[in-house]
Short mmCIF file of C-alpha atoms and ligand atoms in Angstrom, two decimals:
data_model
loop_
_atom_site.label_atom_id
_atom_site.label_comp_id
_atom_site.label_asym_id
_atom_site.label_seq_id
_atom_site.Cartn_x
_atom_site.Cartn_y
_atom_site.Cartn_z
CA MET R 22 151.86 97.99 117.85
CA THR R 23 148.28 98.00 118.97
CA PHE R 24 145.07 97.70 117.05
CA LYS R 25 141.65 96.32 117.80
CA THR R 26 140.67 92.92 116.46
CA LEU R 27 137.51 90.82 116.26
CA ASP R 28 138.27 89.73 119.84
CA ASP R 29 137.18 93.23 120.84
CA LEU R 30 133.90 92.86 118.93
CA THR R 31 131.48 91.13 121.22
CA ASP R 32 127.80 91.91 121.32
CA ILE R 33 127.45 92.73 117.64
CA ALA R 34 124.25 90.84 116.85
CA GLY R 35 122.16 92.97 114.51
CA LYS R 36 124.98 95.50 113.97
CA ARG R 37 125.81 96.50 110.39
CA VAL R 38 129.50 95.70 109.94
CA LEU R 39 131.22 97.08 106.84
CA VAL R 40 134.06 94.71 106.02
CA ARG R 41 136.74 95.77 103.51
CA VAL R 42 138.00 92.61 101.83
CA ASP R 43 140.30 91.83 98.92
CA LEU R 44 138.29 90.08 96.22
CA ASN R 45 140.49 91.23 93.38
CA VAL R 46 140.98 87.64 92.21
CA PRO R 47 142.21 86.53 88.78
CA THR R 48 139.37 85.41 86.48
CA LYS R 49 139.00 83.88 83.04
CA ASP R 50 135.67 83.95 81.17
CA GLY R 51 133.94 85.12 84.36
CA LYS R 52 135.31 82.22 86.44
CA VAL R 53 137.74 82.63 89.32
CA THR R 54 141.05 80.94 88.44
CA ASP R 55 142.75 81.37 91.83
CA ALA R 56 140.53 81.70 94.91
CA THR R 57 143.36 82.21 97.44
CA ARG R 58 142.26 85.75 98.28
CA ILE R 59 138.66 84.66 98.85
CA GLU R 60 139.79 81.81 101.08
CA ARG R 61 141.83 84.23 103.17
CA VAL R 62 138.85 86.44 104.07
CA VAL R 63 136.48 83.59 104.88
CA PRO R 64 137.44 83.37 108.59
CA THR R 65 136.51 87.01 109.22
CA ILE R 66 133.23 86.83 107.30
CA ARG R 67 132.24 83.59 109.00
CA GLU R 68 133.10 84.81 112.49
CA LEU R 69 131.11 88.03 112.10
CA SER R 70 128.18 86.14 110.63
CA GLU R 71 128.26 83.61 113.48
CA LYS R 72 128.24 86.49 115.97
CA GLY R 73 124.99 87.64 114.35
CA ALA R 74 126.28 90.74 112.59
CA LYS R 75 124.84 91.93 109.29
CA VAL R 76 127.98 91.48 107.22
CA ILE R 77 128.38 94.01 104.41
CA LEU R 78 131.38 93.39 102.16
CA LEU R 79 133.21 96.21 100.40
CA ALA R 80 135.79 95.46 97.73
CA HIS R 81 137.31 96.69 94.49
CA PHE R 82 137.77 94.70 91.32
CA GLY R 83 140.11 95.72 88.53
CA ARG R 84 140.78 99.33 87.62
CA PRO R 85 137.49 100.84 86.41
CA LYS R 86 138.77 104.38 87.13
CA GLY R 87 135.73 105.79 88.85
CA GLU R 88 132.89 104.61 86.63
CA PRO R 89 130.85 101.44 86.16
CA VAL R 90 132.45 98.93 83.77
CA ALA R 91 130.30 95.86 83.15
CA ASP R 92 133.08 93.28 83.15
CA MET R 93 134.49 94.65 86.40
CA SER R 94 131.28 94.03 88.32
CA LEU R 95 131.66 92.06 91.54
CA LYS R 96 128.43 90.14 90.83
CA PRO R 97 130.14 86.93 89.61
CA ILE R 98 132.53 87.15 92.56
CA ALA R 99 129.57 87.09 94.98
CA ALA R 100 128.76 83.64 93.59
CA ALA R 101 132.36 82.49 94.08
CA VAL R 102 132.38 83.75 97.69
CA GLU R 103 129.06 81.97 98.25
CA ASP R 104 130.55 78.66 97.00
CA ILE R 105 133.60 78.89 99.23
CA LEU R 106 131.69 80.07 102.30
CA ASP R 107 128.90 77.60 101.67
CA GLN R 108 126.50 80.32 102.75
CA ARG R 109 124.21 82.66 100.81
CA VAL R 110 125.88 85.90 99.71
CA HIS R 111 123.46 88.61 98.57
CA PHE R 112 124.59 91.18 96.03
CA ALA R 113 123.66 94.86 95.60
CA PRO R 114 124.41 96.50 92.24
CA GLU R 115 125.59 99.67 94.03
CA ALA R 116 128.06 100.52 96.79
CA THR R 117 126.07 103.58 97.93
CA GLY R 118 122.58 104.85 97.04
CA ASP R 119 119.05 103.49 97.29
CA LYS R 120 119.68 99.97 96.01
CA ALA R 121 122.53 99.48 98.48
CA ALA R 122 120.42 100.92 101.31
CA SER R 123 117.43 98.70 100.59
CA ALA R 124 119.59 95.57 100.30
CA ILE R 125 121.11 96.40 103.68
CA ALA R 126 117.72 97.11 105.23
CA ALA R 127 116.55 93.65 104.09
CA LEU R 128 119.47 91.82 105.80
CA GLN R 129 118.69 89.50 108.68
CA ASN R 130 121.19 88.98 111.50
CA GLY R 131 124.11 86.83 110.31
CA GLU R 132 123.38 87.42 106.63
CA ILE R 133 126.04 88.50 104.15
CA LEU R 134 125.83 91.11 101.41
CA LEU R 135 128.44 92.13 98.85
CA LEU R 136 128.18 95.68 97.53
CA GLU R 137 129.24 96.58 93.99
CA ASN R 138 132.85 97.56 93.15
CA THR R 139 133.86 100.61 95.23
CA ARG R 140 136.07 101.80 92.36
CA PHE R 141 132.96 102.40 90.21
CA TYR R 142 132.82 105.70 92.16
CA LYS R 143 135.22 108.59 91.57
CA GLY R 144 135.31 109.37 95.30
CA GLU R 145 136.83 106.02 96.31
CA GLU R 146 140.42 106.50 95.15
CA LYS R 147 140.34 110.19 96.10
CA ASN R 148 139.30 109.28 99.65
CA ASP R 149 136.56 111.87 99.05
CA PRO R 150 134.79 112.79 102.31
CA ALA R 151 131.33 112.82 100.69
CA PHE R 152 131.78 109.31 99.26
CA THR R 153 133.27 108.05 102.52
CA GLN R 154 130.31 109.46 104.39
CA ALA R 155 127.88 107.77 101.99
CA LEU R 156 129.62 104.44 102.64
CA ALA R 157 129.75 105.06 106.40
CA ALA R 158 126.00 105.75 106.50
CA ASN R 159 125.48 102.04 105.73
CA GLY R 160 127.37 100.72 108.75
CA ASP R 161 127.85 100.83 112.50
CA ILE R 162 131.31 99.26 112.60
CA PHE R 163 134.26 99.07 110.15
CA VAL R 164 136.44 95.99 109.85
CA ASN R 165 139.44 96.11 107.50
CA ASP R 166 140.59 92.68 106.32
CA ALA R 167 142.36 93.85 103.17
CA PHE R 168 146.05 94.29 103.99
CA SER R 169 146.80 94.12 100.27
CA ALA R 170 144.93 97.41 99.74
CA ALA R 171 146.29 99.07 102.89
CA HIS R 172 149.03 100.99 101.07
CA ARG R 173 146.27 103.09 99.50
CA ALA R 174 144.46 105.85 101.37
CA HIS R 175 141.05 105.27 99.77
CA SER R 176 137.56 105.77 101.20
CA SER R 177 137.03 102.06 101.84
CA THR R 178 140.56 101.39 103.15
CA GLU R 179 141.30 104.46 105.25
CA GLY R 180 138.51 107.03 105.14
CA LEU R 181 135.91 104.84 106.83
CA ALA R 182 138.07 104.45 109.94
CA HIS R 183 137.59 108.17 110.60
CA HIS R 184 133.81 107.73 110.74
CA LEU R 185 133.24 104.34 112.35
CA PRO R 186 134.90 102.33 115.13
CA ALA R 187 137.62 100.41 113.25
CA TYR R 188 138.96 96.88 113.74
CA ALA R 189 141.42 94.57 111.98
CA GLY R 190 139.90 91.42 110.49
CA ARG R 191 141.57 88.06 111.08
CA THR R 192 143.64 88.12 107.88
CA MET R 193 144.80 91.68 108.47
CA GLN R 194 145.64 90.69 112.04
CA ALA R 195 147.67 87.65 110.94
CA GLU R 196 149.50 89.72 108.34
CA LEU R 197 150.34 92.51 110.80
CA GLU R 198 151.50 90.05 113.45
CA ALA R 199 153.73 88.28 110.91
CA LEU R 200 155.19 91.55 109.66
CA GLU R 201 155.89 92.67 113.20
CA LYS R 202 157.90 89.46 113.73
CA GLY R 203 159.63 89.96 110.37
CA LEU R 204 160.97 93.50 110.57
CA GLY R 205 159.10 95.39 113.30
CA ASN R 206 160.55 93.68 116.33
CA PRO R 207 162.43 90.66 114.97
CA LYS R 208 164.62 88.13 116.73
CA ARG R 209 168.21 88.49 115.52
CA PRO R 210 170.09 87.65 113.43
CA VAL R 211 167.71 88.83 110.71
CA VAL R 212 168.54 87.78 107.16
CA ALA R 213 166.77 89.14 104.08
CA ILE R 214 166.83 87.48 100.69
CA VAL R 215 166.02 89.73 97.77
CA GLY R 216 165.98 88.33 94.27
CA GLY R 217 164.00 88.83 91.11
CA ALA R 218 164.69 90.60 87.90
CA LYS R 219 165.76 94.16 88.45
CA VAL R 220 167.34 96.51 90.96
CA SER R 221 165.40 99.45 89.51
CA THR R 222 162.09 98.21 90.97
CA LYS R 223 163.61 97.54 94.38
CA ILE R 224 165.96 100.42 95.20
CA ASP R 225 163.87 101.73 98.12
CA LEU R 226 163.41 98.22 99.44
CA LEU R 227 167.17 97.46 99.38
CA LYS R 228 167.98 100.80 101.01
CA ASN R 229 165.52 100.16 103.83
CA LEU R 230 166.63 96.56 104.39
CA VAL R 231 170.35 97.32 104.75
CA LYS R 232 169.45 99.53 107.72
CA LYS R 233 167.39 96.80 109.39
CA VAL R 234 168.89 93.38 108.71
CA ASP R 235 172.15 91.69 109.66
CA ALA R 236 172.69 90.12 106.24
CA LEU R 237 171.18 90.87 102.86
CA VAL R 238 171.39 88.10 100.28
CA ILE R 239 171.07 89.45 96.76
CA GLY R 240 170.22 86.93 94.06
CA GLY R 241 168.36 86.72 90.77
CA GLY R 242 168.98 89.05 87.87
CA MET R 243 169.57 91.95 90.24
CA ALA R 244 172.74 90.34 91.61
CA ASN R 245 174.32 90.89 88.19
CA THR R 246 173.95 94.65 88.58
CA PHE R 247 175.83 94.51 91.90
CA LEU R 248 178.52 92.22 90.46
CA ALA R 249 178.99 94.39 87.37
CA ALA R 250 179.30 97.44 89.65
CA GLN R 251 182.33 95.69 91.20
CA GLY R 252 183.88 95.27 87.77
CA ILE R 253 182.83 91.66 87.14
CA ASP R 254 182.00 90.78 83.53
CA VAL R 255 178.47 89.32 83.60
CA GLY R 256 178.39 88.51 79.87
CA LYS R 257 174.89 88.57 78.38
CA SER R 258 173.14 88.38 81.77
CA LEU R 259 170.23 90.61 82.65
CA CYS R 260 172.00 93.62 84.14
CA GLU R 261 171.21 97.31 84.67
CA HIS R 262 174.63 98.84 84.02
CA ASP R 263 173.22 102.34 84.49
CA LEU R 264 172.53 101.49 88.14
CA ALA R 265 176.15 100.70 89.02
CA GLU R 266 176.39 103.87 91.11
CA THR R 267 173.15 103.00 92.98
CA ALA R 268 174.48 99.50 93.68
CA ARG R 269 177.70 100.97 95.10
CA GLU R 270 175.65 103.40 97.24
CA ILE R 271 173.60 100.53 98.65
CA ASP R 272 176.85 98.68 99.36
CA ALA R 273 178.22 101.69 101.23
CA GLU R 274 175.00 102.10 103.23
CA ALA R 275 175.15 98.43 104.18
CA LYS R 276 178.74 98.78 105.41
CA ALA R 277 177.82 101.86 107.43
CA SER R 278 174.93 99.94 109.07
CA GLY R 279 176.89 96.75 109.76
CA CYS R 280 174.85 94.72 107.27
CA THR R 281 176.70 92.02 105.32
CA ILE R 282 175.78 91.88 101.64
CA VAL R 283 175.93 88.33 100.31
CA LEU R 284 176.41 88.10 96.54
CA PRO R 285 176.66 84.93 94.43
CA VAL R 286 180.13 83.38 94.11
CA ASP R 287 179.14 81.08 91.26
CA GLY R 288 176.34 80.91 88.73
CA VAL R 289 174.48 78.59 86.39
CA VAL R 290 174.90 79.96 82.89
CA ALA R 291 173.14 79.22 79.61
CA ARG R 292 173.04 80.70 76.13
CA GLU R 293 169.26 80.53 75.77
CA PHE R 294 166.45 81.58 78.08
CA LYS R 295 164.36 78.43 77.81
CA ALA R 296 163.48 75.32 79.79
CA GLY R 297 166.15 72.63 79.64
CA ALA R 298 168.67 74.93 77.93
CA GLU R 299 172.19 73.53 77.93
CA ASN R 300 173.88 74.96 81.01
CA GLU R 301 177.00 74.86 83.15
CA VAL R 302 178.20 76.07 86.52
CA VAL R 303 180.92 78.71 86.48
CA GLU R 304 182.77 80.81 89.05
CA ILE R 305 181.36 84.32 89.15
CA ALA R 306 184.66 85.76 87.81
CA ALA R 307 184.54 83.40 84.83
CA ILE R 308 181.15 84.07 83.21
CA PRO R 309 181.60 83.46 79.46
CA SER R 310 180.98 86.63 77.47
CA ASP R 311 178.29 84.95 75.31
CA ALA R 312 176.36 83.41 78.26
CA MET R 313 173.88 84.64 80.84
CA VAL R 314 173.54 83.73 84.51
CA LEU R 315 170.07 82.25 85.09
CA ASP R 316 170.53 80.90 88.62
CA VAL R 317 173.03 81.08 91.45
CA GLY R 318 175.37 78.09 91.64
CA PRO R 319 175.89 75.34 94.26
CA LYS R 320 178.57 77.19 96.27
CA SER R 321 176.26 80.19 96.50
CA ILE R 322 173.35 77.97 97.59
CA ALA R 323 175.53 76.60 100.37
CA ALA R 324 176.54 80.11 101.45
CA VAL R 325 172.92 81.35 101.48
CA ASN R 326 171.80 78.29 103.41
CA GLU R 327 174.54 78.91 105.95
CA TRP R 328 173.06 82.37 106.54
CA VAL R 329 169.57 80.87 106.78
CA SER R 330 170.96 78.43 109.38
CA LYS R 331 172.36 81.32 111.43
CA ALA R 332 169.20 83.41 111.15
CA GLU R 333 166.38 83.54 113.67
CA THR R 334 164.32 85.65 111.28
CA LEU R 335 164.14 85.53 107.48
CA VAL R 336 162.39 88.01 105.20
CA TRP R 337 162.23 87.01 101.54
CA ASN R 338 161.18 88.73 98.34
CA GLY R 339 162.05 87.57 94.83
CA PRO R 340 163.45 84.31 93.44
CA LEU R 341 167.19 83.56 93.33
CA GLY R 342 166.99 82.53 89.68
CA ALA R 343 164.67 82.24 86.69
CA PHE R 344 162.62 79.72 88.69
CA GLU R 345 159.83 79.38 86.11
CA ILE R 346 162.13 77.42 83.80
CA ALA R 347 163.86 74.24 84.93
CA PRO R 348 166.62 73.69 85.90
CA PHE R 349 167.05 77.36 86.87
CA ASP R 350 164.67 76.90 89.81
CA LYS R 351 167.25 74.86 91.74
CA ALA R 352 168.62 77.54 94.10
CA THR R 353 165.21 79.04 94.91
CA VAL R 354 163.81 75.59 95.70
CA ALA R 355 166.84 74.45 97.73
CA VAL R 356 166.90 77.57 99.91
CA ALA R 357 163.10 77.61 100.31
CA LYS R 358 163.17 73.99 101.48
CA HIS R 359 165.95 74.71 103.96
CA ALA R 360 164.06 77.74 105.32
CA ALA R 361 160.87 75.67 105.58
CA ALA R 362 162.65 72.88 107.50
CA ARG R 363 164.15 75.38 109.97
CA THR R 364 160.78 77.07 110.37
CA LYS R 365 159.06 73.73 111.02
CA SER R 366 161.65 72.88 113.66
CA GLY R 367 160.79 76.13 115.44
CA ALA R 368 164.24 77.67 114.92
CA LEU R 369 163.26 80.28 112.34
CA THR R 370 160.53 82.86 111.76
CA SER R 371 160.13 83.21 107.99
CA VAL R 372 158.06 85.79 106.16
CA ALA R 373 157.92 85.82 102.36
CA GLY R 374 155.87 87.77 99.87
CA GLY R 375 155.51 90.25 97.05
CA GLY R 376 155.25 89.71 93.32
CA ASP R 377 156.42 86.33 92.08
CA THR R 378 157.54 85.19 95.51
CA VAL R 379 154.23 83.48 96.30
CA SER R 380 154.39 81.39 93.14
CA ALA R 381 158.08 80.65 93.80
CA MET R 382 157.21 79.36 97.30
CA ASN R 383 154.30 77.37 95.88
CA HIS R 384 156.62 75.95 93.24
CA ALA R 385 159.03 74.88 96.00
CA GLY R 386 156.08 73.32 97.86
CA VAL R 387 156.77 75.27 101.05
CA ALA R 388 154.00 77.90 101.11
CA ASP R 389 152.36 76.19 104.11
CA ASP R 390 155.62 75.57 105.96
CA LEU R 391 156.91 79.12 106.24
CA THR R 392 155.67 81.27 109.11
CA TYR R 393 153.77 83.55 106.73
CA VAL R 394 153.49 83.95 102.98
CA SER R 395 151.87 87.24 102.10
CA THR R 396 149.65 87.35 99.02
CA ALA R 397 149.67 91.15 99.15
CA GLY R 398 151.80 92.53 96.30
CA GLY R 399 152.25 96.30 96.48
CA ALA R 400 151.42 96.61 100.18
CA PHE R 401 153.98 93.94 101.12
CA LEU R 402 156.68 95.65 99.06
CA GLU R 403 155.86 99.08 100.52
CA TRP R 404 156.12 97.52 103.97
CA MET R 405 159.56 96.14 103.03
CA GLU R 406 160.45 99.62 101.82
CA GLY R 407 159.60 100.94 105.29
CA LYS R 408 156.85 103.20 103.95
CA PRO R 409 153.78 104.07 106.01
CA LEU R 410 150.65 102.10 105.10
CA PRO R 411 147.66 104.42 105.59
CA GLY R 412 145.12 101.60 106.01
CA VAL R 413 147.25 100.11 108.79
CA ASP R 414 148.27 103.35 110.49
CA ILE R 415 144.66 104.40 110.93
CA LEU R 416 143.87 101.07 112.63
CA HIS R 417 146.67 101.75 115.11
CA LYS R 418 145.23 105.17 115.83
CA ALA R 419 141.63 103.95 116.07
P1 AMP C 508 160.52 90.19 90.49
O1 AMP C 508 159.10 90.33 90.02
O2 AMP C 508 161.33 91.44 90.39
O3 AMP C 508 160.63 89.53 91.85
O4 AMP C 508 161.24 89.25 89.43
C1 AMP C 508 160.88 87.91 89.26
C2 AMP C 508 161.44 87.45 87.96
O5 AMP C 508 162.85 87.50 87.98
C3 AMP C 508 161.10 86.01 87.66
O6 AMP C 508 160.25 85.99 86.55
C4 AMP C 508 162.43 85.37 87.35
O7 AMP C 508 162.41 84.54 86.21
C5 AMP C 508 163.34 86.55 87.08
N1 AMP C 508 164.73 86.23 87.32
C6 AMP C 508 165.30 85.77 88.44
N2 AMP C 508 166.60 85.54 88.27
C7 AMP C 508 166.90 85.87 86.99
C8 AMP C 508 168.09 85.87 86.21
N3 AMP C 508 169.27 85.47 86.74
N4 AMP C 508 168.02 86.28 84.93
C9 AMP C 508 166.84 86.68 84.42
N5 AMP C 508 165.68 86.72 85.11
C10 AMP C 508 165.71 86.31 86.38
#
């Protein structure tokens, strides 16, 4: 795996650097409610600015579908970036055109400019050559720091790399290095934990993982589908009975690849899906017909932790139980803490991400103790599915 990074960008004072960042942050009443994504792109912006580049930020915000939508303007986000960077961030109300060009022409070395939402233009999501060219005309160099948008072949994520010398920003670099350690060229044994609600959203992911990992732990609601496919009565648990055949196929593919599938042997059951609901631990073959499994039980936690203890590499997507409501967060928290302790001791490389996994790791208080927690949703999952990521592939080629 090779790609150019900011280390290869010396001598860039006065150069116009187009930097694709992910500023698609959650907001409420125009205020940013979680600035994690902004914080992640700060190192790249700061480094380019310190090297004297004219830093021109490209980003999307929401889904405006190719036309300007007032409440999807990036203008308020420019102010949020400015606060976090503690440095002036100019804003242009266009991504291409005269206003963008004149804002860029006015930039001094080291100054930062955010252009308006790239998805206000129909060409962006079509990777339209004319739109890409209009963007490229504003820069000398392209830096992509938005791994989370790299599963899309859009003008600002892929197209630009055909027109300008292309480099990975620091966040993209960290993400790609972590992913390489996770599944690209991992130390074995490799264990994957996949949990969450449904099998139906993760079929491709499970099929890819059984070919690559030594053990696949299946937890969460999706474990019920696998258990039911083996003839176990899962009572009122979340279960996709129509996917029994798919579950058996995945089982067979795992056997053929020498991957051990680890299913729960006990569960925590309740009759209501609410915090503090009365609950009990039962063997997996003894789930009461009027109850649902909301977490894996203590014997299963011990079994999963044993695999984590044997692993040199751990890849994790999806909680083991309904972690948002106590006490059904117990298994997710216990295993996350064990993985974090092994990672801290240097014995384990741990990569987690996708969907609710970031909030599950935050809930367990381990987000800073794992090797890498990816905030990219779709791109992380597509990586786990083994699919090509156009925004990454083009950096390798560049
Ligand atoms: P996903 O986005 O597919 O990773 O699913 C995450 C969701 O799965 C979380 O909201 C969890 O509450 C839910 N979940 C995990 N385990 C269970 C379970 N045993 N029963 C119902 N929902 C679950």
